[in-house]
XYZ file of C-alpha atoms in Angstrom:
776
model
C -80.636 -63.095 -27.953
C -80.203 -65.385 -30.866
C -76.755 -66.258 -32.191
C -77.910 -64.545 -35.439
C -78.537 -61.270 -33.824
C -75.270 -61.382 -31.793
C -73.224 -61.761 -35.110
C -75.014 -58.647 -36.611
C -74.454 -56.393 -33.635
C -70.868 -57.417 -33.685
C -70.762 -56.584 -37.194
C -72.443 -53.394 -36.888
C -70.218 -52.125 -34.254
C -67.247 -53.193 -36.048
C -68.119 -51.492 -39.337
C -68.692 -48.349 -37.200
C -65.668 -48.455 -35.365
C -63.548 -48.770 -38.599
C -65.482 -45.894 -40.087
C -64.485 -44.062 -37.506
C -60.922 -44.961 -37.527
C -60.876 -43.962 -41.117
C -62.312 -41.116 -40.136
C -59.627 -40.217 -37.930
C -56.763 -41.188 -39.785
C -58.220 -39.160 -42.988
C -58.668 -36.406 -40.918
C -55.146 -36.425 -39.140
C -53.290 -37.038 -42.614
C -55.182 -34.614 -44.894
C -52.600 -31.595 -44.146
C -49.533 -33.795 -44.859
C -51.436 -35.475 -47.742
C -52.093 -32.413 -49.238
C -48.770 -31.282 -48.933
C -47.294 -34.378 -50.659
C -49.964 -34.125 -53.397
C -48.176 -30.752 -54.110
C -44.708 -32.023 -53.787
C -44.615 -31.483 -57.778
C -44.503 -27.967 -57.234
C -41.222 -28.281 -55.494
C -38.045 -27.930 -58.233
C -36.811 -31.689 -58.006
C -33.074 -31.900 -57.798
C -31.680 -33.027 -61.016
C -30.185 -36.585 -60.163
C -26.664 -36.729 -61.909
C -23.292 -37.676 -60.880
C -22.088 -37.990 -57.199
C -20.458 -35.015 -56.168
C -16.367 -35.168 -55.660
C -16.145 -36.648 -52.335
C -13.975 -34.568 -49.590
C -10.805 -36.417 -48.591
C -8.327 -35.522 -46.309
C -4.791 -34.679 -47.754
C -1.917 -37.012 -46.447
C 1.630 -35.615 -45.783
C 4.645 -38.118 -46.142
C 8.607 -37.917 -45.266
C 11.257 -38.411 -47.996
C 11.183 -41.832 -47.466
C 7.236 -42.223 -48.056
C 6.108 -43.121 -44.767
C 3.149 -41.374 -43.293
C 3.770 -38.720 -40.888
C 0.539 -36.222 -40.993
C -2.727 -35.525 -42.290
C -4.474 -32.266 -43.196
C -8.478 -32.697 -42.530
C -11.376 -30.632 -41.704
C -13.529 -33.979 -41.497
C -11.547 -37.258 -41.368
C -12.670 -38.442 -44.604
C -10.754 -41.549 -46.567
C -12.406 -42.962 -49.628
C -11.979 -46.728 -49.990
C -13.416 -48.783 -52.865
C -16.195 -51.332 -51.535
C -14.044 -54.357 -53.121
C -11.509 -53.459 -50.054
C -14.242 -54.226 -47.429
C -14.532 -57.644 -46.198
C -17.650 -59.195 -47.171
C -18.480 -60.039 -43.539
C -18.390 -56.322 -42.624
C -20.417 -55.426 -45.328
C -22.812 -58.430 -44.065
C -22.917 -56.992 -40.479
C -24.068 -53.464 -42.093
C -26.607 -54.585 -44.187
C -28.468 -56.640 -41.069
C -28.430 -53.813 -39.154
C -29.141 -50.823 -41.674
C -30.980 -52.147 -44.594
C -31.289 -56.060 -44.606
C -32.961 -56.414 -48.310
C -30.755 -53.856 -49.794
C -29.917 -56.260 -52.916
C -33.575 -57.233 -53.256
C -35.346 -53.599 -53.183
C -35.509 -51.142 -55.777
C -34.748 -47.915 -53.811
C -37.497 -48.186 -50.887
C -38.690 -50.748 -48.359
C -42.368 -50.070 -49.135
C -43.586 -52.159 -46.082
C -41.202 -50.178 -43.614
C -41.848 -46.775 -45.133
C -45.628 -47.103 -44.754
C -45.258 -48.266 -41.304
C -43.032 -45.000 -40.333
C -45.373 -42.796 -42.239
C -48.160 -43.945 -40.325
C -46.505 -43.367 -36.915
C -45.118 -40.010 -37.772
C -48.532 -38.505 -39.322
C -50.278 -39.662 -35.680
C -47.273 -37.931 -33.882
C -47.328 -34.552 -36.112
C -43.351 -35.228 -36.024
C -40.695 -37.655 -37.455
C -39.756 -39.918 -34.861
C -39.810 -43.419 -36.652
C -37.465 -43.855 -39.741
C -37.423 -46.743 -42.321
C -34.682 -45.366 -44.733
C -33.074 -47.679 -46.748
C -29.083 -47.277 -47.734
C -30.187 -45.764 -50.793
C -32.522 -43.225 -49.282
C -29.868 -42.479 -47.065
C -27.231 -41.643 -49.847
C -30.110 -39.875 -51.401
C -30.535 -37.570 -48.463
C -26.976 -36.834 -48.332
C -26.478 -36.217 -51.650
C -29.503 -34.704 -53.225
C -31.857 -33.392 -50.307
C -29.794 -31.509 -48.429
C -31.319 -28.224 -46.983
C -35.033 -29.399 -47.601
C -37.448 -29.402 -44.998
C -37.830 -32.587 -43.475
C -42.045 -33.092 -44.040
C -44.208 -34.978 -45.682
C -43.149 -33.700 -49.173
C -39.330 -34.818 -48.122
C -40.228 -38.549 -47.468
C -42.073 -38.747 -50.625
C -39.284 -37.043 -52.861
C -36.622 -39.096 -51.078
C -38.303 -42.390 -51.778
C -38.586 -41.192 -55.394
C -35.445 -40.097 -55.917
C -34.137 -43.442 -54.340
C -35.867 -45.264 -57.278
C -34.769 -42.893 -59.737
C -30.888 -43.367 -58.535
C -31.299 -47.466 -58.012
C -32.105 -46.876 -61.934
C -29.146 -44.900 -62.983
C -26.219 -46.193 -60.342
C -25.333 -49.728 -59.765
C -25.806 -51.195 -56.202
C -22.081 -51.591 -55.486
C -21.470 -47.948 -56.343
C -24.057 -46.534 -54.271
C -23.091 -48.911 -51.198
C -19.750 -47.787 -51.925
C -20.715 -44.118 -51.638
C -22.681 -44.868 -48.419
C -19.894 -46.436 -46.694
C -17.443 -43.635 -47.831
C -19.879 -41.151 -46.092
C -21.791 -42.177 -43.299
C -20.711 -40.635 -40.230
C -19.385 -42.565 -37.150
C -18.601 -39.324 -34.714
C -15.299 -38.123 -33.569
C -14.868 -36.492 -36.695
C -14.763 -39.975 -38.815
C -16.700 -40.041 -42.160
C -16.797 -43.173 -43.961
C -15.767 -46.623 -42.926
C -11.942 -46.052 -43.263
C -11.884 -43.235 -41.057
C -13.841 -44.992 -38.668
C -11.505 -47.985 -38.716
C -8.671 -45.863 -38.078
C -10.205 -44.233 -35.345
C -11.795 -46.871 -33.202
C -9.722 -49.910 -33.834
C -6.429 -48.233 -35.411
C -6.493 -50.429 -38.335
C -7.231 -50.337 -42.055
C -10.759 -51.354 -43.194
C -9.533 -54.307 -45.105
C -8.178 -55.879 -41.541
C -11.492 -55.257 -39.888
C -13.476 -58.114 -38.320
C -16.766 -59.219 -38.247
C -17.214 -58.060 -34.730
C -15.551 -54.613 -35.652
C -18.308 -54.243 -38.280
C -20.877 -55.132 -35.964
C -19.873 -52.270 -33.573
C -19.371 -49.845 -36.434
C -22.632 -50.819 -37.909
C -24.204 -50.119 -34.390
C -23.075 -46.635 -34.258
C -24.628 -45.254 -37.385
C -27.989 -44.974 -35.937
C -26.927 -42.582 -33.598
C -23.231 -41.387 -33.373
C -23.227 -38.804 -30.439
C -25.606 -41.076 -28.606
C -23.337 -44.353 -29.268
C -19.985 -42.580 -28.854
C -17.862 -45.384 -27.259
C -15.514 -42.836 -26.014
C -17.643 -40.315 -24.436
C -20.795 -42.868 -23.735
C -19.288 -46.020 -23.421
C -22.282 -47.529 -21.389
C -24.854 -46.612 -24.140
C -22.426 -47.801 -26.675
C -21.638 -51.063 -24.789
C -25.610 -51.454 -24.657
C -25.957 -50.779 -28.543
C -23.267 -53.386 -29.281
C -25.376 -55.948 -27.693
C -28.535 -55.229 -29.692
C -26.497 -55.155 -32.647
C -24.676 -58.740 -31.615
C -28.246 -60.168 -31.114
C -29.321 -59.141 -34.553
C -26.512 -60.807 -36.112
C -27.081 -63.899 -34.301
C -30.956 -63.671 -35.214
C -29.858 -63.450 -39.251
C -27.389 -66.092 -38.599
C -24.336 -64.274 -39.156
C -23.292 -65.328 -35.583
C -23.725 -68.277 -33.419
C -24.702 -67.595 -29.774
C -21.369 -69.037 -28.071
C -19.197 -66.527 -30.519
C -21.735 -63.509 -29.431
C -21.384 -64.582 -25.757
C -17.259 -64.647 -26.159
C -17.641 -61.101 -27.496
C -19.664 -59.773 -25.319
C -21.319 -61.417 -22.062
C -25.020 -60.462 -21.344
C -25.525 -59.698 -24.957
C -28.994 -61.449 -24.871
C -30.060 -59.088 -22.270
C -28.906 -55.697 -23.957
C -30.814 -53.387 -21.791
C -29.769 -54.573 -18.145
C -26.281 -53.234 -17.106
C -24.684 -56.143 -15.342
C -21.035 -56.136 -13.894
C -20.140 -58.594 -16.470
C -19.804 -55.302 -18.616
C -16.099 -55.520 -18.248
C -16.131 -59.317 -20.365
C -17.736 -56.614 -23.239
C -14.738 -54.995 -24.531
C -15.310 -51.755 -26.951
C -12.779 -49.043 -27.964
C -13.072 -46.123 -25.467
C -10.099 -44.131 -26.992
C -9.238 -42.754 -30.521
C -6.414 -44.731 -32.278
C -4.452 -44.337 -35.263
C -2.702 -47.000 -37.577
C 0.570 -47.761 -36.524
C 3.311 -46.304 -39.117
C 0.729 -43.810 -40.121
C 0.955 -40.594 -37.959
C -2.107 -38.303 -37.954
C -1.249 -36.003 -35.076
C 0.026 -32.201 -35.698
C 3.765 -31.512 -35.296
C 5.638 -28.556 -35.869
C 6.917 -29.405 -39.076
C 3.365 -30.241 -40.590
C 2.277 -27.131 -39.271
C 5.169 -25.445 -40.797
C 4.438 -27.110 -44.096
C 0.607 -26.052 -43.441
C 1.356 -22.172 -42.922
C 3.771 -22.205 -46.317
C 0.950 -24.031 -48.398
C -1.719 -21.493 -47.284
C 0.054 -18.379 -46.499
C 3.382 -18.342 -48.388
C 2.912 -20.070 -51.507
C 0.261 -20.137 -54.413
C 0.852 -24.072 -55.292
C -2.397 -24.794 -54.198
C -4.418 -21.688 -55.635
C -4.341 -17.780 -55.887
C -6.729 -17.554 -52.940
C -6.722 -18.652 -49.289
C -10.203 -20.026 -49.630
C -9.018 -22.367 -52.820
C -5.817 -23.196 -51.047
C -7.801 -24.159 -47.863
C -10.226 -26.295 -49.502
C -7.875 -28.293 -51.572
C -5.425 -28.654 -48.462
C -8.306 -29.904 -46.199
C -10.776 -31.454 -48.520
C -8.622 -32.243 -51.872
C -7.093 -35.520 -50.946
C -3.618 -33.927 -51.626
C -0.616 -36.529 -51.353
C 2.232 -34.170 -49.859
C 5.751 -35.395 -50.170
C 8.109 -33.696 -48.065
C 11.934 -33.600 -47.476
C 11.386 -34.486 -43.280
C 13.247 -37.851 -42.629
C 11.548 -39.572 -40.199
C 14.720 -41.326 -38.937
C 16.171 -38.311 -38.656
C 13.676 -36.684 -36.782
C 13.394 -39.398 -34.208
C 16.985 -39.116 -33.546
C 16.861 -35.222 -33.061
C 13.753 -35.827 -30.714
C 15.540 -38.621 -28.627
C 18.688 -36.384 -28.302
C 16.816 -33.559 -27.017
C 15.038 -35.770 -24.617
C 17.982 -37.704 -23.494
C 20.752 -34.704 -22.824
C 18.139 -31.898 -21.839
C 17.184 -32.775 -18.258
C 13.275 -33.323 -17.882
C 11.156 -30.908 -16.183
C 14.120 -28.022 -16.270
C 11.643 -25.146 -15.370
C 11.024 -23.335 -18.540
C 14.205 -24.627 -20.213
C 13.525 -26.155 -23.956
C 15.677 -27.059 -27.039
C 15.128 -26.443 -31.014
C 16.809 -27.877 -33.540
C 16.947 -27.979 -37.476
C 19.024 -30.622 -39.692
C 19.201 -29.549 -43.247
C 20.467 -31.821 -46.344
C 23.503 -30.009 -47.516
C 22.886 -31.638 -51.280
C 19.363 -30.305 -51.810
C 18.736 -28.110 -48.983
C 15.851 -30.298 -47.793
C 14.733 -29.925 -43.950
C 15.317 -33.230 -42.812
C 14.488 -32.675 -38.948
C 12.688 -30.009 -37.318
C 12.521 -30.132 -33.455
C 10.374 -26.803 -32.475
C 10.138 -27.159 -28.767
C 9.124 -29.628 -26.156
C 6.145 -31.025 -28.278
C 3.254 -29.609 -30.251
C -0.177 -29.435 -28.512
C -2.936 -27.989 -30.048
C -3.919 -24.689 -28.590
C -1.503 -24.822 -25.713
C 1.992 -25.192 -27.284
C 1.955 -24.335 -30.825
C 4.896 -22.002 -31.311
C 7.675 -23.106 -33.401
C 11.089 -22.205 -31.796
C 12.874 -23.669 -35.071
C 11.918 -20.956 -37.131
C 11.752 -18.274 -33.818
C 14.701 -15.725 -33.573
C 16.493 -15.420 -30.770
C 20.069 -13.515 -29.914
C 22.786 -15.938 -31.339
C 25.915 -15.293 -28.900
C 29.068 -16.063 -30.516
C 27.627 -18.337 -32.960
C 27.250 -15.288 -35.167
C 31.330 -15.585 -35.443
C 30.900 -18.142 -38.174
C 29.423 -15.431 -40.616
C 31.677 -12.526 -39.582
C 34.864 -15.115 -40.144
C 33.197 -15.743 -43.920
C 32.953 -12.249 -44.742
C 36.388 -11.530 -43.398
C 38.053 -14.613 -45.452
C 35.971 -13.068 -48.395
C 37.517 -9.717 -48.312
C 41.054 -11.226 -48.407
C 42.150 -12.216 -44.963
C 43.550 -15.651 -44.280
C 43.236 -18.038 -41.213
C 46.573 -17.384 -40.316
C 46.272 -13.628 -40.078
C 46.575 -12.152 -36.671
C 44.468 -9.736 -34.668
C 44.763 -8.410 -31.158
C 41.715 -10.219 -28.540
C 43.125 -8.738 -25.422
C 40.480 -8.080 -22.818
C 38.985 -5.697 -21.895
C 38.527 -3.652 -24.972
C 36.604 -0.444 -25.903
C 35.831 -0.128 -29.509
C 33.871 2.537 -31.661
C 30.315 2.386 -31.889
C 29.544 3.707 -35.492
C 25.563 3.827 -34.380
C 26.246 5.629 -31.467
C 29.926 7.373 -31.374
C 29.288 9.059 -27.939
C 28.714 5.464 -26.496
C 31.881 3.286 -27.392
C 31.299 -0.206 -27.410
C 33.086 -1.880 -24.149
C 33.591 -6.022 -23.576
C 34.844 -6.533 -20.076
C 33.765 -10.346 -19.677
C 34.899 -13.332 -21.597
C 38.497 -14.867 -21.994
C 41.569 -12.649 -22.968
C 44.009 -13.423 -25.955
C 46.649 -11.516 -27.047
C 47.285 -11.150 -30.775
C 46.755 -14.442 -32.260
C 45.644 -16.026 -35.646
C 42.074 -16.037 -36.637
C 42.376 -19.800 -36.582
C 42.853 -19.742 -33.003
C 40.643 -17.049 -32.181
C 37.500 -18.892 -33.777
C 38.644 -21.887 -31.917
C 38.593 -20.146 -28.570
C 35.755 -17.915 -29.454
C 37.379 -14.638 -28.442
C 35.051 -11.567 -28.306
C 37.651 -8.682 -28.597
C 38.938 -10.335 -31.539
C 35.572 -10.539 -33.387
C 34.439 -7.555 -32.296
C 37.307 -5.584 -33.524
C 37.457 -8.118 -36.917
C 33.497 -7.324 -37.598
C 34.454 -3.322 -37.930
C 37.740 -3.981 -40.017
C 35.436 -5.948 -42.502
C 32.826 -3.784 -42.026
C 29.653 -4.044 -39.913
C 27.249 -3.318 -43.214
C 29.171 -5.704 -45.477
C 29.129 -8.404 -42.954
C 25.560 -8.010 -42.612
C 24.939 -8.135 -46.227
C 26.828 -11.349 -46.283
C 24.809 -12.896 -43.670
C 21.704 -12.159 -45.432
C 23.229 -13.818 -48.402
C 24.101 -17.077 -46.785
C 20.578 -17.676 -44.792
C 18.637 -16.750 -47.645
C 15.446 -18.706 -47.994
C 11.526 -18.323 -47.405
C 11.618 -17.461 -44.159
C 13.910 -14.091 -44.524
C 11.487 -11.667 -45.577
C 13.096 -8.381 -45.592
C 9.625 -6.830 -44.666
C 9.491 -8.683 -41.277
C 13.245 -9.530 -40.389
C 16.200 -7.269 -40.167
C 19.815 -7.808 -39.338
C 21.250 -4.524 -37.875
C 24.876 -3.732 -37.769
C 25.519 -3.095 -34.312
C 29.025 -2.583 -32.832
C 27.954 -5.629 -30.681
C 27.136 -7.988 -33.945
C 30.034 -10.314 -33.005
C 28.558 -10.904 -29.539
C 25.110 -11.650 -30.600
C 23.051 -8.850 -30.720
C 20.837 -9.886 -33.306
C 18.527 -12.621 -33.351
C 18.292 -15.430 -35.937
C 16.265 -18.689 -35.624
C 17.810 -22.475 -35.574
C 16.482 -22.502 -39.417
C 18.605 -19.394 -40.260
C 21.559 -20.769 -38.465
C 21.632 -24.332 -40.213
C 21.084 -22.550 -43.581
C 23.844 -20.316 -42.938
C 26.405 -23.398 -42.127
C 25.286 -25.138 -45.038
C 26.571 -22.379 -47.134
C 30.039 -23.373 -45.851
C 29.638 -27.046 -45.936
C 28.534 -26.846 -49.644
C 31.920 -25.156 -50.594
C 30.177 -21.455 -50.752
C 27.004 -22.602 -52.808
C 23.760 -21.703 -50.859
C 20.868 -23.751 -51.517
C 17.658 -22.374 -50.149
C 16.172 -24.202 -47.389
C 12.644 -26.138 -48.417
C 9.993 -28.752 -47.140
C 8.400 -29.621 -50.155
C 9.296 -32.329 -52.709
C 6.217 -32.685 -54.672
C 2.090 -32.860 -54.554
C 0.064 -35.151 -56.031
C -4.229 -34.910 -56.178
C -6.410 -37.529 -57.762
C -5.569 -36.325 -61.298
C -1.565 -36.634 -61.207
C 1.054 -34.020 -60.086
C 0.268 -30.422 -59.228
C 3.244 -29.417 -57.565
C 6.988 -30.158 -58.224
C 10.101 -28.641 -56.419
C 12.401 -27.471 -58.856
C 16.183 -28.283 -57.637
C 18.267 -25.761 -56.627
C 21.042 -24.952 -58.825
C 22.271 -23.090 -55.786
C 23.784 -19.734 -55.569
C 27.616 -18.994 -54.890
C 27.669 -16.774 -51.898
C 31.158 -17.406 -51.121
C 34.063 -18.178 -53.674
C 35.151 -21.992 -53.403
C 38.335 -21.255 -51.737
C 37.125 -18.736 -48.977
C 34.387 -21.367 -48.217
C 37.184 -24.183 -47.847
C 39.113 -22.118 -45.853
C 35.858 -21.264 -43.549
C 35.114 -24.575 -43.160
C 38.924 -25.845 -42.059
C 39.138 -22.829 -39.532
C 35.399 -23.762 -37.700
C 36.781 -27.622 -37.762
C 39.094 -26.387 -35.133
C 35.886 -25.581 -32.763
C 35.603 -29.157 -32.820
C 39.410 -30.033 -32.888
C 40.872 -28.066 -30.028
C 38.435 -25.279 -29.212
C 35.350 -24.656 -27.274
C 33.351 -27.659 -28.552
C 36.190 -30.097 -28.442
C 33.941 -32.512 -26.313
C 31.415 -32.699 -28.833
C 33.583 -34.324 -31.869
C 31.801 -36.760 -33.755
C 32.240 -40.468 -33.589
C 35.258 -42.080 -35.505
C 37.017 -38.868 -35.929
C 34.567 -37.794 -39.082
C 35.470 -34.440 -40.212
C 32.813 -31.372 -39.046
C 33.059 -27.948 -38.112
C 31.053 -25.803 -36.083
C 30.684 -22.549 -33.697
C 29.334 -22.540 -29.937
C 27.379 -19.345 -28.780
C 26.411 -18.132 -25.439
C 24.513 -14.966 -24.908
C 25.217 -12.318 -22.079
C 24.054 -13.804 -18.724
C 23.669 -17.290 -20.431
C 20.293 -16.276 -21.696
C 20.935 -18.118 -25.280
C 22.924 -21.372 -25.737
C 23.503 -22.233 -29.309
C 25.519 -24.743 -31.303
C 25.758 -24.824 -35.159
C 27.422 -27.581 -36.899
C 28.013 -29.410 -40.110
C 29.392 -31.932 -41.919
C 29.715 -32.621 -45.498
C 26.242 -33.972 -45.690
C 24.195 -32.340 -43.136
C 24.391 -29.098 -41.292
C 22.416 -28.537 -37.829
C 21.600 -25.841 -35.416
C 20.696 -26.215 -31.513
C 19.314 -23.712 -29.734
C 18.595 -24.027 -25.761
C 16.890 -21.322 -23.577
C 13.428 -20.036 -22.251
C 11.043 -19.555 -25.305
C 9.275 -17.091 -23.069
C 11.880 -14.685 -22.094
C 15.547 -13.890 -21.716
C 15.863 -15.886 -18.613
C 19.450 -16.468 -17.377
C 20.219 -20.216 -17.192
C 22.172 -20.034 -14.214
C 21.866 -22.334 -11.166
C 18.971 -24.024 -12.178
C 18.197 -26.910 -10.079
C 17.615 -29.686 -12.516
C 20.937 -28.824 -14.390
C 23.097 -28.503 -11.311
C 21.457 -31.621 -9.919
C 22.181 -33.901 -13.010
C 24.865 -32.658 -14.702
C 26.726 -30.445 -12.044
C 26.416 -27.398 -14.659
C 25.806 -24.131 -12.654
C 25.804 -21.898 -16.119
C 24.466 -23.240 -19.324
C 26.890 -22.635 -22.354
C 26.912 -23.412 -25.964
C 29.553 -26.346 -25.584
C 27.432 -27.656 -23.024
C 23.233 -28.852 -23.808
C 23.507 -27.453 -27.222
C 26.842 -29.276 -28.322
C 25.597 -32.318 -26.397
C 22.542 -32.332 -28.486
C 23.837 -31.841 -31.629
C 26.453 -34.869 -31.324
C 23.548 -37.091 -29.768
C 21.913 -36.582 -32.971
C 24.293 -36.119 -35.584
C 26.306 -39.452 -34.900
C 23.045 -41.574 -35.605
C 22.024 -39.639 -38.746
C 25.494 -40.229 -40.052
C 25.997 -44.057 -39.088
C 25.276 -45.027 -42.629
C 27.292 -42.418 -44.705
C 30.745 -42.471 -45.441
C 33.072 -39.992 -43.597
C 33.683 -37.620 -45.970
C 36.154 -34.356 -45.563
C 36.633 -31.296 -47.459
C 39.625 -30.670 -49.945
C 42.235 -28.796 -48.637
C 42.068 -25.124 -49.280
C 44.197 -24.419 -52.430
C 47.143 -21.926 -51.577
C 46.705 -18.395 -51.319
C 48.181 -16.223 -54.574
C 49.109 -12.602 -55.128
C 46.066 -10.745 -56.607
C 44.973 -7.653 -56.590
C 42.890 -7.874 -53.624
C 45.688 -9.089 -51.557
C 49.658 -8.915 -53.161
C 51.329 -10.161 -49.994
C 49.921 -13.694 -48.889
C 52.218 -13.864 -45.766
C 50.453 -13.678 -42.544
C 49.146 -10.125 -41.936
C 48.274 -8.132 -39.185
C 44.811 -6.945 -38.881
C 44.235 -3.468 -37.377
C 40.910 -1.412 -36.764
C 41.916 2.405 -37.047
C 40.331 4.557 -34.902
C 41.216 2.171 -32.246
C 44.640 0.826 -32.889
C 47.419 3.375 -34.415
C 50.375 2.447 -36.776
C 53.886 3.171 -36.429
C 56.177 2.109 -39.356
C 59.769 0.169 -37.620
C 62.722 2.267 -38.838
C 65.371 -0.209 -37.121
C 65.285 -2.824 -34.681
C 63.088 -6.022 -34.657
C 59.391 -6.313 -33.134
C 58.930 -9.044 -30.650
C 56.546 -11.575 -31.827
C 52.993 -10.733 -32.766
C 51.990 -13.650 -30.375
C 53.677 -11.802 -27.766
C 52.446 -9.007 -25.031
C 55.675 -7.233 -24.535
C 56.642 -6.065 -20.898
C 59.512 -4.889 -19.067
C 60.162 -8.344 -17.487
C 59.832 -11.719 -18.558
C 56.740 -13.845 -16.969
C 54.095 -16.312 -18.340
C 50.462 -15.611 -19.152
C 47.975 -18.544 -18.913
C 44.505 -17.737 -20.521
C 41.604 -19.879 -20.250
C 39.198 -20.858 -23.137
C 35.752 -20.129 -23.143
C 33.016 -22.966 -23.035
C 34.821 -25.399 -20.873
C 37.623 -25.770 -24.055
C 41.359 -26.577 -22.480
C 43.532 -23.575 -21.442
C 44.848 -21.993 -24.391
C 48.861 -22.297 -24.435
C 50.853 -20.389 -22.673
C 52.183 -17.054 -24.025
C 55.861 -16.003 -23.310
C 56.112 -12.381 -22.564
C 60.306 -11.107 -22.928
C 61.242 -7.747 -22.880
C 62.094 -6.901 -26.402
C 65.614 -4.486 -27.676
C 64.797 -1.049 -28.279
C 62.998 -0.184 -31.318
C 62.823 2.956 -33.640
C 59.456 3.645 -35.119
C 57.782 6.212 -37.510
C 54.382 7.002 -36.830
C 51.916 6.915 -39.770
C 48.503 7.355 -40.645
C 46.713 4.334 -39.891
C 43.739 5.418 -42.481
C 40.294 4.815 -41.993
C 37.820 1.659 -42.094
C 35.682 0.870 -44.872
C 32.935 2.867 -45.441
C 29.542 1.879 -44.246
C 27.502 2.149 -47.214
C 30.571 -0.053 -49.167
C 28.964 -3.792 -49.082
C 31.398 -5.029 -51.886
C 32.641 -8.502 -50.513
C 36.089 -8.013 -52.512
C 36.605 -4.171 -50.856
C 40.069 -4.583 -48.906
C 40.622 -4.140 -45.154
C 43.299 -2.793 -43.082
C 46.305 -5.133 -42.547
C 49.928 -4.841 -42.596
C 52.770 -6.974 -42.568
C 53.732 -8.466 -39.563
C 57.290 -7.154 -38.039
C 57.314 -4.289 -40.244
C 54.702 -2.136 -38.418
C 53.962 -1.545 -34.599
C 49.887 -1.760 -33.843
C 49.483 -0.158 -30.593
C 46.258 1.307 -28.728
C 45.430 4.679 -29.682
C 44.135 5.521 -26.250
C 47.532 4.460 -24.833
C 51.069 5.735 -25.415
C 53.506 4.256 -27.408
C 55.493 1.204 -25.069
C 58.467 1.998 -23.351
C 60.830 -0.153 -25.366
C 60.202 2.061 -28.232
C 63.238 4.357 -27.749
C 63.040 6.870 -30.478
C 59.828 8.121 -32.951
C 60.772 9.613 -36.145
C 58.154 11.980 -37.629
C 55.354 11.303 -35.055
């Protein structure tokens, strides 16, 4: 065959093969082409402005330091001008090298991808430009991924580039692209993977993140480090190819980048981020306090909207800036105090604490337990109520002073005591354990926490009236009467009711504030992109106690730290402070509630899962030799351990002396009076002779009695006992206690002048040294 014939045969074969190829392509592409040609029947999405970008909300402390975030997707808007040029260059090299030259579509890459996808009848190859990726997320969400989709995507990309500048499209892309691990946008990715702001990203950081965009789950460095490292090598090779990196720079960053598909022992020399990070000083973790803020904004306030759905959307996607009352340094001091004072790994025992700023009512610190762990340890013990033990006596004292009693008035605290039980008259209330103290002043009974004295005092004042006083002193957003009630139990003084550390700190603040109650709060203001949407209105306060009453209460409670049950926890440099210890029956709850002029704080220690006796706990015995946990121990120690540093830079302030009591319609005689409880104690008026001192317990012999103060305090001073001369008395009607329905804080209480009346137990005969009775 000659040369001409050979060429003709080759030409014919080539033409035939080409015809067959074209026929097969037409047959293969016809269905998809038909759909594409009919794409006009699809109602197009009108291109308008970009929708609002969902952004996480950030929460700050009182000094403007970040303490947390609220987010569904971790989205943080950042302007493209804040992104380093070398990082942008890395993204363009990997994702769209012709971005600044094309008009929205890379035609050559698109044709190549279309042919490959038509031949496989599935979408396996993509060639979307950055503009097309933005179009996909903004305007084509929800459409079927078929031939029409690609044509619409290309069409809209061209349209978008005519409407929106390149820099704005690129900014939108960098703010919305997904990087895995709930990170949407470059700023979120910079934080999660490198713990730095986007402005601090290096070229190598940008290269790693650019490599993740193709398949964030497949190249997740935390869950799939090998695949992520391989992808990183591929990207480094690309940057070397386009001249952004020199080969030696790539080698220094990741040994083996030249052969990315081959795993080697040198992978250790190719470091990648393998754990989630956060930016230093920018906390993102959930805490007891931030969760309390969340609960308030979603469930107890309409500041963010009238419906739950509206509030949730604004909190988690609205990019709010929430400024709170928390002081990060006070919080750190409180957490450190618990960690240092409470033995580690103590079986089931935890501590909770709340610190309130007396000047505003703002919550400065909130320790809700051993540490917030989502799904496992979320109960906030700072707002959970537990029995109070003797710390409740602080409120009984306030109610008693409000009713006209004075700190130097005296009452009997002898143990054991059996008192009326208004709720169950057939079951008298008995106290058989604790510390006994003969008739002494309220000041002493408070400092030494004498149960019989205070149980009697609560009934003299009136249980219902005392409860009403407590409500007024602790009023807050956490005291919902539909879910919270304080009962007028006969055992009120020994802690039968349950209050939270927040309740207790709120009540102490009322005394520290000279009788003015400021409702505790957590949020100062909330800003969104358009400005301020919520501002806390400063609370002018409510006068719950007259100033002179509060000053007397504060002065009396200072004795607890000066010479009483918490004397070992007095603050540094003699800073004036008052407080009250509390220990529940069987040592199941231990408390200390204390205050200065500037701050009030409450500390609770116990088992959050139950009323477990804190007796002979191995860790407490081994570390501190403590066999029975009481309020003067760990709670008071923790209180001191954080109150000292919190006050380190504050002036040492004291309260003004309480004004001298003056005669009034409530109380004509301001000299010390003997307090008594009708029905439990009877009266006899002295006709002749003189009664022994009211602090003495008369007997027929001369002895000395020593009583021990509770909660580890020093022994009470000795009480001399001497036989008095004969006294002639006349038994008189003691009257009745205050009516249960009477909650008027100014209703008078049962007292008689000291020395003019004999007060004795109605269950016992008159003392033997009473020689004669008249009229009884």
